[in-house]
Coordinates of N, CA and C in Angstrom, one line a residue:
M869 N 40.9 18.1 55.2 CA 41.4 16.9 54.9 C 42.7 17.0 55.5
H870 N 43.0 16.2 56.5 CA 44.7 16.2 57.4 C 45.5 16.1 56.7
P871 N 46.8 16.5 56.6 CA 47.7 16.1 55.6 C 47.8 14.8 55.6
E872 N 47.9 14.1 56.8 CA 48.6 12.6 56.5 C 47.3 11.8 56.8
S873 N 46.2 12.1 56.2 CA 45.5 10.9 55.8 C 46.0 10.5 54.6
P874 N 45.4 8.7 54.6 CA 46.3 8.1 53.7 C 45.4 8.0 52.5
V875 N 44.4 8.9 52.2 CA 43.2 8.7 51.1 C 44.0 8.6 49.7
C876 N 44.9 9.4 49.5 CA 45.4 9.5 47.8 C 46.1 8.1 47.7
R877 N 47.3 8.0 49.0 CA 47.8 6.5 48.5 C 47.0 5.4 48.4
V878 N 46.1 5.6 49.5 CA 44.9 4.5 49.1 C 44.4 4.0 47.5
L879 N 43.8 5.4 47.5 CA 43.4 5.5 45.8 C 44.5 5.3 44.8
V880 N 45.7 5.6 44.8 CA 46.6 5.3 43.6 C 46.8 4.2 43.5
A881 N 47.1 2.8 44.9 CA 47.6 1.8 44.9 C 46.5 0.6 45.0
W882 N 45.3 1.3 45.2 CA 44.5 0.5 44.9 C 43.4 0.5 43.3
G883 N 43.6 1.3 42.9 CA 43.4 2.1 41.9 C 44.0 1.8 40.3
N884 N 45.2 1.4 40.9 CA 46.4 1.1 40.0 C 45.7 -0.7 39.7
A885 N 45.8 -1.6 41.2 CA 45.6 -2.4 41.0 C 44.5 -2.9 40.5
W886 N 43.1 -1.9 40.5 CA 42.0 -2.4 39.9 C 42.2 -2.3 38.5
L887 N 43.0 -1.4 38.1 CA 42.9 -1.2 36.1 C 44.2 -2.2 36.0
A888 N 44.8 -3.0 36.6 CA 45.7 -3.9 36.3 C 45.0 -5.1 36.2
G889 N 44.0 -5.4 37.0 CA 43.2 -6.4 37.1 C 43.6 -7.4 38.3
H890 N 44.0 -7.1 39.5 CA 44.4 -7.8 40.7 C 43.0 -7.5 41.5
V891 N 42.0 -6.5 41.5 CA 41.3 -6.6 42.3 C 40.0 -5.7 41.8
G892 N 38.8 -5.9 42.1 CA 37.9 -5.4 41.8 C 37.5 -4.1 41.9
L893 N 36.1 -3.3 40.9 CA 36.2 -2.1 41.5 C 35.8 -1.9 42.9
D894 N 34.6 -3.0 43.1 CA 34.4 -2.5 44.4 C 34.9 -2.7 45.7
E895 N 36.0 -3.9 45.2 CA 37.0 -3.8 46.2 C 38.1 -2.5 46.5
A896 N 38.8 -2.0 45.2 CA 39.2 -0.9 45.3 C 38.7 0.3 46.1
A897 N 37.3 0.9 45.4 CA 36.4 1.7 46.2 C 36.3 1.4 47.4
D898 N 36.4 0.2 48.1 CA 36.0 0.0 49.4 C 37.1 0.3 50.6
R899 N 38.3 0.0 49.9 CA 39.3 0.5 50.4 C 39.8 1.6 50.7
V900 N 39.6 2.4 50.1 CA 39.2 4.0 49.7 C 38.7 4.3 51.1
E901 N 37.0 4.2 50.4 CA 36.7 4.4 51.9 C 36.7 4.3 53.3
S902 N 37.7 2.8 53.1 CA 37.9 2.3 54.6 C 38.8 3.8 54.9
A903 N 39.8 4.2 54.4 CA 40.9 5.2 54.8 C 40.0 6.9 55.0
G904 N 39.2 6.7 54.6 CA 38.6 8.2 54.7 C 37.3 8.6 55.0
G905 N 36.5 7.1 54.6 CA 35.3 7.7 54.6 C 34.5 7.7 53.4
P906 N 33.1 7.7 53.3 CA 32.4 7.9 52.0 C 33.1 8.7 51.1
T907 N 33.2 8.7 49.9 CA 33.9 9.2 48.9 C 33.1 9.8 48.0
V908 N 33.5 11.3 47.7 CA 32.8 11.5 46.1 C 33.8 12.2 45.6
V909 N 33.7 12.3 44.1 CA 34.6 13.4 43.2 C 33.1 14.6 42.7
G910 N 33.7 15.8 43.2 CA 32.7 16.5 42.8 C 31.4 16.4 43.7
E911 N 30.5 15.7 42.8 CA 29.1 15.5 43.7 C 28.6 13.8 43.4
V912 N 29.8 13.3 42.6 CA 29.3 12.0 42.0 C 29.9 11.0 43.2
P913 N 29.3 10.0 43.4 CA 30.0 8.6 44.3 C 31.6 8.2 43.3
L914 N 32.1 7.9 44.4 CA 33.8 7.6 43.8 C 33.5 6.1 42.9
R915 N 32.5 5.1 43.4 CA 32.3 4.1 42.4 C 32.2 4.5 40.8
E916 N 31.1 5.3 40.8 CA 30.4 6.3 39.8 C 31.7 6.6 39.0
H917 N 32.0 7.4 39.4 CA 33.2 8.4 39.0 C 34.3 7.5 38.5
L918 N 34.9 6.3 38.9 CA 36.0 5.2 38.4 C 35.4 4.9 37.2
A919 N 34.5 4.2 37.4 CA 33.8 3.6 36.2 C 33.7 4.2 34.7
V920 N 33.5 5.5 35.0 CA 33.3 6.7 34.1 C 34.6 6.9 33.7
L921 N 35.8 7.1 33.9 CA 37.0 7.4 33.9 C 37.2 6.0 33.4
R922 N 37.2 4.8 33.5 CA 37.5 4.2 32.7 C 37.3 3.8 31.9
G923 N 35.6 4.1 31.0 CA 35.1 3.8 29.7 C 35.6 5.3 29.2
D924 N 36.2 6.3 29.6 CA 37.1 7.1 28.9 C 38.3 7.1 28.6
G925 N 39.2 5.8 28.8 CA 40.2 5.3 28.6 C 41.4 5.9 29.8
L926 N 40.7 5.2 31.0 CA 41.9 5.4 32.2 C 42.5 4.6 32.2
S927 N 44.0 5.0 32.2 CA 45.2 4.0 32.0 C 45.9 4.0 33.6
E928 N 46.1 4.5 34.2 CA 46.9 4.6 35.5 C 46.9 5.8 36.4
F929 N 46.8 5.8 37.5 CA 47.0 6.9 38.8 C 48.2 6.7 39.2
R930 N 48.7 8.4 39.3 CA 49.6 8.9 40.0 C 49.9 9.5 41.1
L931 N 50.7 9.1 42.2 CA 50.6 10.1 43.3 C 51.3 11.6 43.3
A932 N 50.8 12.4 44.1 CA 51.5 13.5 44.4 C 51.4 13.5 46.0
L933 N 52.6 13.7 46.7 CA 52.6 14.6 48.2 C 53.4 15.5 48.1
P934 N 53.5 16.6 47.6 CA 54.2 17.8 47.9 C 54.0 18.6 49.2
A935 N 54.8 19.4 49.5 CA 55.1 20.1 50.6 C 56.0 21.3 49.9
P936 N 55.3 22.5 50.7 CA 55.9 23.7 50.2 C 57.5 23.6 50.0
G937 N 57.6 24.2 48.9 CA 59.2 23.9 48.3 C 59.4 23.2 47.7
D938 N 58.9 22.2 47.8 CA 59.0 20.6 47.0 C 57.9 19.7 46.4
P939 N 57.3 20.3 45.4 CA 56.2 20.0 44.4 C 56.1 18.6 43.9
L940 N 56.9 17.6 44.6 CA 56.6 16.1 44.5 C 55.5 15.6 43.7
G941 N 55.5 15.3 42.5 CA 54.9 14.6 41.9 C 53.8 15.4 41.1
L942 N 54.0 16.8 41.1 CA 53.2 17.8 40.3 C 53.8 18.6 38.7
S943 N 53.1 18.6 37.8 CA 53.5 19.4 36.9 C 52.6 20.3 36.1
G944 N 51.8 21.3 37.3 CA 51.0 22.2 36.9 C 49.9 21.3 36.7
P945 N 48.9 22.3 36.1 CA 49.0 24.4 35.8 C 48.8 24.6 38.0
P946 N 49.0 26.0 37.7 CA 49.3 26.7 39.2 C 48.0 26.3 40.1
E947 N 46.7 26.2 39.8 CA 45.9 26.2 40.3 C 45.6 24.6 40.9
F948 N 46.1 24.1 40.3 CA 46.2 22.7 40.9 C 47.6 22.5 42.0
N949 N 48.4 22.7 41.5 CA 49.5 22.5 42.2 C 49.4 23.3 43.7
A950 N 48.8 24.5 43.7 CA 48.6 25.3 44.9 C 47.4 24.6 45.6
A951 N 46.4 23.9 45.0 CA 45.4 23.0 45.8 C 46.2 21.9 46.6
A952 N 46.7 21.3 46.0 CA 47.7 20.1 46.1 C 48.7 20.4 47.2
V953 N 49.6 21.4 46.8 CA 50.4 21.8 48.4 C 49.7 22.2 49.7
E954 N 48.6 23.0 49.2 CA 47.6 22.9 50.8 C 47.7 21.6 51.3
A955 N 46.8 20.8 50.5 CA 46.4 19.2 51.0 C 47.5 18.5 51.4
R956 N 48.7 19.2 50.7 CA 49.8 18.0 50.7 C 49.5 16.8 50.4
Q957 N 48.7 16.2 49.1 CA 48.6 15.2 48.9 C 47.4 15.6 47.7
A958 N 47.7 14.7 46.3 CA 46.7 14.7 45.5 C 47.0 13.5 44.5
V959 N 45.7 13.1 43.4 CA 46.3 11.9 43.1 C 45.8 12.6 41.7
I960 N 46.6 12.2 40.2 CA 46.2 12.3 38.8 C 45.9 11.2 38.4
A961 N 44.6 11.5 37.9 CA 44.5 10.4 36.8 C 44.7 10.6 35.4
V962 N 45.3 9.6 34.8 CA 45.9 9.6 33.4 C 45.3 9.0 32.5
L963 N 44.6 10.0 31.3 CA 43.5 9.7 30.4 C 44.3 9.7 29.0
P964 N 43.6 9.2 27.8 CA 44.2 9.6 26.6 C 44.9 11.1 26.6
E965 N 44.0 11.2 26.6 CA 44.4 13.1 26.1 C 44.6 14.1 26.8
R966 N 44.2 13.9 28.2 CA 44.2 15.1 29.3 C 44.7 13.8 30.6
R967 N 45.0 14.8 31.5 CA 44.9 14.2 33.2 C 44.4 15.3 33.9
L968 N 43.5 14.6 34.9 CA 42.7 15.3 35.8 C 43.4 15.0 37.6
G969 N 43.5 16.5 38.2 CA 44.1 16.2 39.5 C 43.0 16.2 40.3
L970 N 43.0 15.1 40.9 CA 42.4 15.4 42.8 C 42.7 15.4 43.8
V971 N 41.7 16.2 44.6 CA 42.2 16.6 45.6 C 41.5 16.8 46.6
P972 N 42.2 15.8 47.7 CA 40.9 15.6 48.4 C 40.6 17.0 49.8
S973 N 39.3 16.8 50.4 CA 39.1 17.8 51.5 C 37.9 16.9 52.4
S974 N 38.3 17.9 53.6 CA 37.0 16.6 54.5 C 35.8 17.5 54.2
D975 N 34.6 16.1 54.3 CA 33.3 16.5 53.8 C 32.3 16.3 54.8
R976 N 32.1 17.6 55.4 CA 30.7 17.1 56.5 C 29.6 17.7 56.5
R977 N 28.9 16.6 56.4 CA 27.7 17.0 56.1 C 26.6 16.8 57.9
G978 N 26.3 18.1 58.4 CA 25.3 17.7 59.9 C 26.3 17.5 60.6
S979 N 25.9 16.6 61.7 CA 27.2 16.1 63.2 C 27.3 14.7 63.0
S980 N 27.1 14.3 62.0 CA 27.7 12.8 62.1 C 28.7 12.1 61.0
Y981 N 28.0 12.7 60.0 CA 28.4 12.3 58.6 C 29.8 13.1 58.1
V982 N 30.7 12.0 58.3 CA 32.0 12.3 58.0 C 32.8 11.9 56.7
G983 N 33.4 12.4 55.8 CA 34.0 11.9 54.0 C 34.9 12.4 53.8
V984 N 35.4 12.0 52.4 CA 36.1 12.9 51.9 C 35.5 13.6 50.1
R985 N 36.0 14.6 49.9 CA 35.1 14.9 48.6 C 36.5 15.4 48.1
M986 N 36.4 15.2 46.6 CA 38.0 15.0 46.0 C 37.0 16.4 44.9
S987 N 38.5 17.2 44.7 CA 37.9 18.4 44.0 C 38.7 17.7 42.4
V988 N 38.1 18.0 41.4 CA 38.8 17.9 40.2 C 39.5 19.1 39.7
Y989 N 40.7 18.9 39.1 CA 41.3 20.2 38.3 C 42.4 19.8 36.9
E990 N 42.4 20.4 36.1 CA 43.0 20.0 35.1 C 44.5 19.7 36.0
A991 N 45.1 19.0 35.1 CA 46.5 18.5 35.5 C 47.5 18.5 34.4
G992 N 48.7 18.7 34.5 CA 49.7 18.5 33.7 C 50.2 17.3 33.6
P993 N 51.5 17.3 32.5 CA 51.8 15.8 32.1 C 52.8 15.0 33.2
V994 N 52.7 13.6 33.1 CA 53.0 12.8 34.1 C 54.4 13.5 33.9
R995 N 55.0 13.2 35.4 CA 56.0 13.2 35.7 C 57.2 12.1 35.5
H996 N 58.4 12.2 35.0 CA 58.9 11.1 35.0 C 60.5 11.2 35.5
D997 N 60.7 12.2 36.4 CA 61.9 12.7 37.0 C 62.0 12.0 38.5
L998 N 60.6 10.9 39.1 CA 60.6 10.7 40.1 C 61.3 9.4 40.4
P999 N 61.8 9.0 41.7 CA 62.5 7.6 41.7 C 61.6 6.4 41.6
S1000 N 62.6 5.5 41.4 CA 62.0 4.4 41.3 C 61.9 3.8 42.7
V1001 N 61.3 2.8 43.1 CA 60.7 2.3 44.5 C 62.7 1.5 44.8
A1002 N 63.3 1.4 43.9 CA 64.7 0.6 44.0 C 65.5 1.9 45.0
E1003 N 65.2 3.1 44.4 CA 66.2 4.2 44.6 C 65.6 5.3 45.8
A1004 N 64.0 4.9 45.9 CA 64.0 5.2 47.4 C 64.0 4.8 48.3
E1005 N 64.3 3.3 48.5 CA 64.6 3.0 49.4 C 66.1 3.0 49.8
R1006 N 66.9 3.5 48.6 CA 68.2 3.5 49.2 C 68.3 5.1 49.7
E1007 N 67.3 5.6 49.2 CA 67.6 7.1 49.8 C 66.7 7.3 51.1
L1008 N 65.4 6.5 51.5 CA 65.0 6.2 52.6 C 65.8 5.8 53.7
S1009 N 66.9 5.0 53.4 CA 68.0 4.3 53.8 C 69.1 5.4 54.5
G1010 N 69.6 5.8 53.8 CA 70.4 6.8 53.8 C 70.1 8.2 54.7
A1011 N 68.5 8.6 54.4 CA 68.0 9.2 55.4 C 67.9 9.2 56.9
L1012 N 67.4 8.5 57.1 CA 67.5 7.3 58.5 C 68.7 7.4 59.4
R1013 N 69.6 6.7 58.6 CA 71.3 6.8 59.1 C 71.3 8.4 59.3
A1014 N 71.4 9.1 58.5 CA 71.5 10.7 58.3 C 70.8 11.4 60.0
A1015 N 69.8 11.2 59.7 CA 68.9 11.5 60.9 C 69.1 11.0 62.5
T1016 N 69.4 9.6 62.3 CA 69.6 8.8 63.5 C 71.2 9.8 64.1
E1017 N 71.6 10.0 63.4 CA 73.1 10.3 63.5 C 72.6 11.7 64.2
A1018 N 72.3 12.8 63.4 CA 72.1 13.9 63.4 C 71.6 13.8 65.3
L1019 N 70.2 13.3 65.3 CA 69.4 13.3 66.7 C 70.0 12.9 67.7
A1020 N 71.1 11.7 67.5 CA 71.6 11.5 68.7 C 72.1 12.0 69.4
S1021 N 72.7 13.2 69.0 CA 73.4 14.6 69.7 C 72.5 15.7 70.0
V1022 N 71.2 15.1 69.9 CA 70.5 16.1 70.6 C 69.7 15.7 71.7
D1023 N 70.0 16.1 73.3 CA 69.5 15.8 74.0 C 67.9 16.0 74.2
G1024 N 66.8 15.7 75.2 CA 65.9 15.9 75.3 C 65.3 14.2 75.1
P1025 N 63.7 14.5 75.5 CA 63.1 13.2 75.2 C 62.6 13.0 74.0
A1026 N 62.8 11.3 73.1 CA 63.0 11.0 72.3 C 61.4 11.1 71.6
P1027 N 61.4 11.3 70.6 CA 60.0 10.9 69.9 C 59.5 9.8 70.1
G1028 N 58.3 9.4 70.0 CA 57.6 8.2 70.3 C 58.0 7.2 69.0
R1029 N 57.6 5.7 69.6 CA 57.8 5.0 68.4 C 56.9 3.9 68.5
P1030 N 55.6 4.0 67.7 CA 54.3 3.4 67.2 C 54.8 2.2 67.3
D1031 N 54.0 0.9 67.7 CA 54.3 -0.6 67.5 C 53.4 -1.2 66.6
R1032 N 52.5 0.0 66.2 CA 52.0 -0.4 65.0 C 51.3 0.4 63.8
L1033 N 50.8 0.2 63.0 CA 50.5 1.2 61.8 C 48.9 1.6 62.3
G1034 N 48.6 2.8 61.7 CA 47.2 3.0 61.7 C 46.8 1.9 60.3
A1035 N 45.6 1.9 60.3 CA 44.8 1.0 59.6 C 45.3 1.2 58.5
G1036 N 45.4 0.2 57.6 CA 45.6 0.2 56.0 C 47.0 1.6 55.3
E1037 N 47.5 2.1 56.3 CA 48.3 3.1 56.1 C 49.8 2.8 55.0
G1038 N 50.3 1.8 55.6 CA 51.2 1.4 54.8 C 51.0 -0.2 53.9
E1039 N 50.1 -0.3 54.0 CA 49.3 -1.3 52.8 C 48.9 -1.1 51.3
L1040 N 49.9 -1.8 50.6 CA 49.4 -1.5 49.5 C 48.2 -2.3 49.0
A1041 N 48.4 -2.9 47.7 CA 47.3 -3.6 47.2 C 47.9 -5.3 46.5
P1042 N 47.0 -5.9 46.2 CA 48.0 -7.3 45.5 C 48.4 -6.6 44.2
G1043 N 49.2 -7.4 43.4 CA 49.8 -7.1 42.5 C 51.3 -6.2 42.4
Y1044 N 51.5 -6.0 43.2 CA 52.6 -4.6 44.0 C 53.7 -5.9 44.1
P1045 N 54.8 -5.6 43.5 CA 56.3 -6.0 43.9 C 55.9 -6.2 45.8
A1046 N 57.1 -7.1 46.1 CA 57.5 -7.3 47.6 C 58.0 -6.1 47.9
R1047 N 59.0 -5.6 47.2 CA 60.1 -4.5 47.5 C 59.1 -3.4 47.8
A1048 N 58.0 -3.1 47.1 CA 57.1 -2.1 47.0 C 56.2 -2.3 48.7
H1049 N 55.7 -3.0 48.9 CA 54.9 -3.4 50.3 C 56.0 -3.3 51.2
R1050 N 57.5 -3.3 51.0 CA 58.0 -2.9 52.1 C 59.0 -1.8 52.7
V1051 N 58.6 -1.0 51.5 CA 59.3 0.1 51.6 C 57.9 1.1 51.7
A1052 N 57.1 1.0 51.4 CA 55.8 1.8 51.8 C 55.4 0.9 53.5
A1053 N 55.3 0.2 53.7 CA 55.4 -0.2 55.1 C 56.6 0.7 56.1
L1054 N 57.5 0.6 55.7 CA 58.7 1.6 56.7 C 58.5 2.9 56.7
A1055 N 58.2 3.4 55.1 CA 57.6 4.7 55.2 C 57.0 5.5 55.7
A1056 N 56.0 4.4 55.8 CA 54.8 4.7 56.6 C 54.7 4.8 58.3
R1057 N 55.7 4.1 58.8 CA 55.9 4.0 60.1 C 56.9 5.3 60.2
L1058 N 57.7 5.5 59.5 CA 58.7 6.8 59.7 C 57.6 7.7 59.3
G1059 N 57.1 7.9 58.2 CA 56.0 9.3 58.7 C 55.2 9.2 59.8
T1060 N 55.0 8.3 60.4 CA 53.8 8.1 62.2 C 55.1 8.5 63.2
V1061 N 56.5 8.6 63.3 CA 57.5 8.8 63.9 C 57.5 10.2 64.1
L1062 N 57.9 11.2 62.5 CA 57.8 12.4 61.9 C 57.1 12.8 62.9
R1063 N 55.4 12.7 62.6 CA 54.4 13.2 63.2 C 54.3 13.5 65.1
L1064 N 54.9 12.4 65.6 CA 55.1 12.3 67.0 C 56.3 13.1 67.5
A1065 N 57.0 13.5 66.7 CA 58.2 14.5 67.2 C 57.8 15.7 67.8
G1066 N 58.4 15.9 68.9 CA 58.4 17.1 69.5 C 58.9 18.4 70.1
D1067 N 58.9 19.4 70.7 CA 59.8 20.2 70.8 C 60.3 20.4 72.3
R1068 N 59.7 19.6 73.3 CA 59.4 19.6 74.8 C 60.7 19.2 75.2
G1069 N 61.4 20.3 76.0 CA 62.9 19.8 76.9 C 63.9 20.2 75.7
L1070 N 63.5 21.3 74.6 CA 64.3 21.0 73.9 C 65.0 22.7 73.9
T1071 N 66.3 23.0 73.5 CA 66.8 24.3 73.4 C 66.8 24.8 71.9
S1072 N 66.7 25.9 71.8 CA 66.5 26.3 70.2 C 67.7 26.0 69.2
G1073 N 68.5 25.5 69.8 CA 69.7 25.1 68.6 C 69.4 23.7 68.6
Q1074 N 68.9 23.1 69.6 CA 68.8 21.6 69.5 C 67.5 21.1 68.3
V1075 N 66.2 22.5 68.6 CA 65.4 22.2 67.6 C 65.8 22.6 66.5
A1076 N 66.8 23.2 65.6 CA 66.8 23.4 65.0 C 67.9 22.5 64.0
V1077 N 68.8 21.5 64.8 CA 69.5 20.6 64.4 C 68.2 19.1 64.3
R1078 N 67.5 19.3 65.1 CA 66.4 18.6 65.3 C 65.3 18.7 63.8
D1079 N 65.1 19.9 63.5 CA 64.3 20.1 62.1 C 64.7 20.0 61.0
A1080 N 66.1 19.9 61.1 CA 67.0 20.2 60.0 C 66.7 18.8 59.2
A1081 N 67.3 17.6 60.4 CA 67.1 16.1 60.3 C 65.8 15.7 59.8
L1082 N 64.9 16.2 60.7 CA 63.4 16.0 60.4 C 63.2 16.2 58.7
R1083 N 63.3 17.5 58.1 CA 63.0 17.8 57.2 C 63.6 17.0 55.8
E1084 N 64.9 16.3 56.3 CA 65.6 15.5 55.1 C 64.9 14.2 55.0
L1085 N 64.5 13.3 56.4 CA 64.0 12.6 56.5 C 62.2 12.7 56.1
D1086 N 61.4 13.6 55.8 CA 60.3 13.9 55.6 C 60.2 13.7 54.3
R1087 N 61.4 14.3 53.6 CA 61.5 14.2 52.1 C 61.6 12.8 51.7
A1088 N 62.3 12.1 52.1 CA 62.7 10.8 51.7 C 61.5 10.0 51.8
V1089 N 60.5 10.2 53.1 CA 59.5 9.4 53.3 C 58.5 9.7 52.0
R1090 N 58.2 10.9 51.7 CA 57.3 11.3 50.9 C 58.0 10.5 49.6
R1091 N 59.0 10.4 48.9 CA 59.6 10.1 47.9 C 59.3 8.6 47.8
A1092 N 59.5 7.8 49.1 CA 59.4 6.3 48.9 C 57.7 5.8 48.9
L1093 N 57.3 6.7 49.8 CA 55.8 6.5 49.5 C 55.2 6.8 48.0
V1094 N 55.4 7.4 47.4 CA 55.1 8.0 45.9 C 55.8 6.7 45.2
A1095 N 56.9 6.6 45.2 CA 57.6 5.4 44.7 C 56.9 4.3 44.7
S1096 N 56.7 3.7 45.8 CA 56.1 2.6 46.2 C 54.9 2.5 45.7
C1097 N 54.0 3.7 45.8 CA 52.5 3.8 45.0 C 52.7 3.4 43.3
H1098 N 53.7 3.6 42.8 CA 54.0 3.5 41.4 C 54.6 2.2 41.1
A1099 N 55.1 1.6 42.0 CA 56.1 0.4 41.8 C 55.4 -0.4 40.8
I1100 N 53.8 -0.4 40.7 CA 52.9 -1.9 39.8 C 53.0 -0.9 38.4
L1101 N 53.7 0.1 38.1 CA 53.7 0.6 36.8 C 54.9 0.8 36.0
E1102 N 55.6 0.3 37.0 CA 57.4 0.1 36.4 C 57.6 -1.3 35.7
P1103 N 58.3 -1.7 34.9 CA 58.0 -2.4 33.9 C 59.0 -3.8 34.9
S1104 N 58.2 -5.1 34.6 CA 58.3 -6.0 35.6 C 59.7 -6.5 35.0
P1105 N 60.8 -6.7 34.6 CA 62.2 -7.2 35.1 C 62.7 -5.9 36.0
D1106 N 62.5 -5.1 36.3 CA 63.1 -4.4 37.4 C 62.3 -4.1 38.8
R1107 N 61.3 -5.4 38.7 CA 60.7 -5.3 40.0 C 61.7 -6.3 41.0
P1108 N 62.2 -6.1 42.1 CA 63.0 -6.9 42.9 C 62.3 -7.9 43.1

């Protein structure tokens, strides 16, 4: 599974909207599969697995977007953390007595079938030290300003600026507050810019300056995406 695939973000956003009654199960599953292709959890089709989880008391989905040295959204155990870091994304399904970690990988069968297989792990307790969407928006704005200032001192070809997001990359589901939609769209766009940044025409010193600036921006982008996907779980009075 490509680390930049939005499949986990889409599952968390539309899964939480489904649990809150804003969309139906079929619509939520369709959105997930539009992001990554036909999806199975273990060997079970996504729709069937989600229905079973709800019957078991599923209350919410949480998003993890870790990177090496930054286990964003993870709280163990080690086996789940390692798989999530390798995939650079994971979903945590919260049940009354346990949490299940879902880690995506590419599911290829034959020459034409391309989908997503979610491997299931036991997951640790939900982390409550993650930023709110308001906090993440401020962090993202600050990191963008700092990166812009740092990169202004680096000569060489500028990274491309995509005019459009990939389909669904910055899209949340019905029921999310306006600020969450705004932050998710900006973070997804900046994530695309980060992927397009290249080294051509730069000296080693310029690459070091650029990389330091982009690492901080990448961290802020990941925190903003996690916060925006969790915004539907924030208490209503705190929503802008």
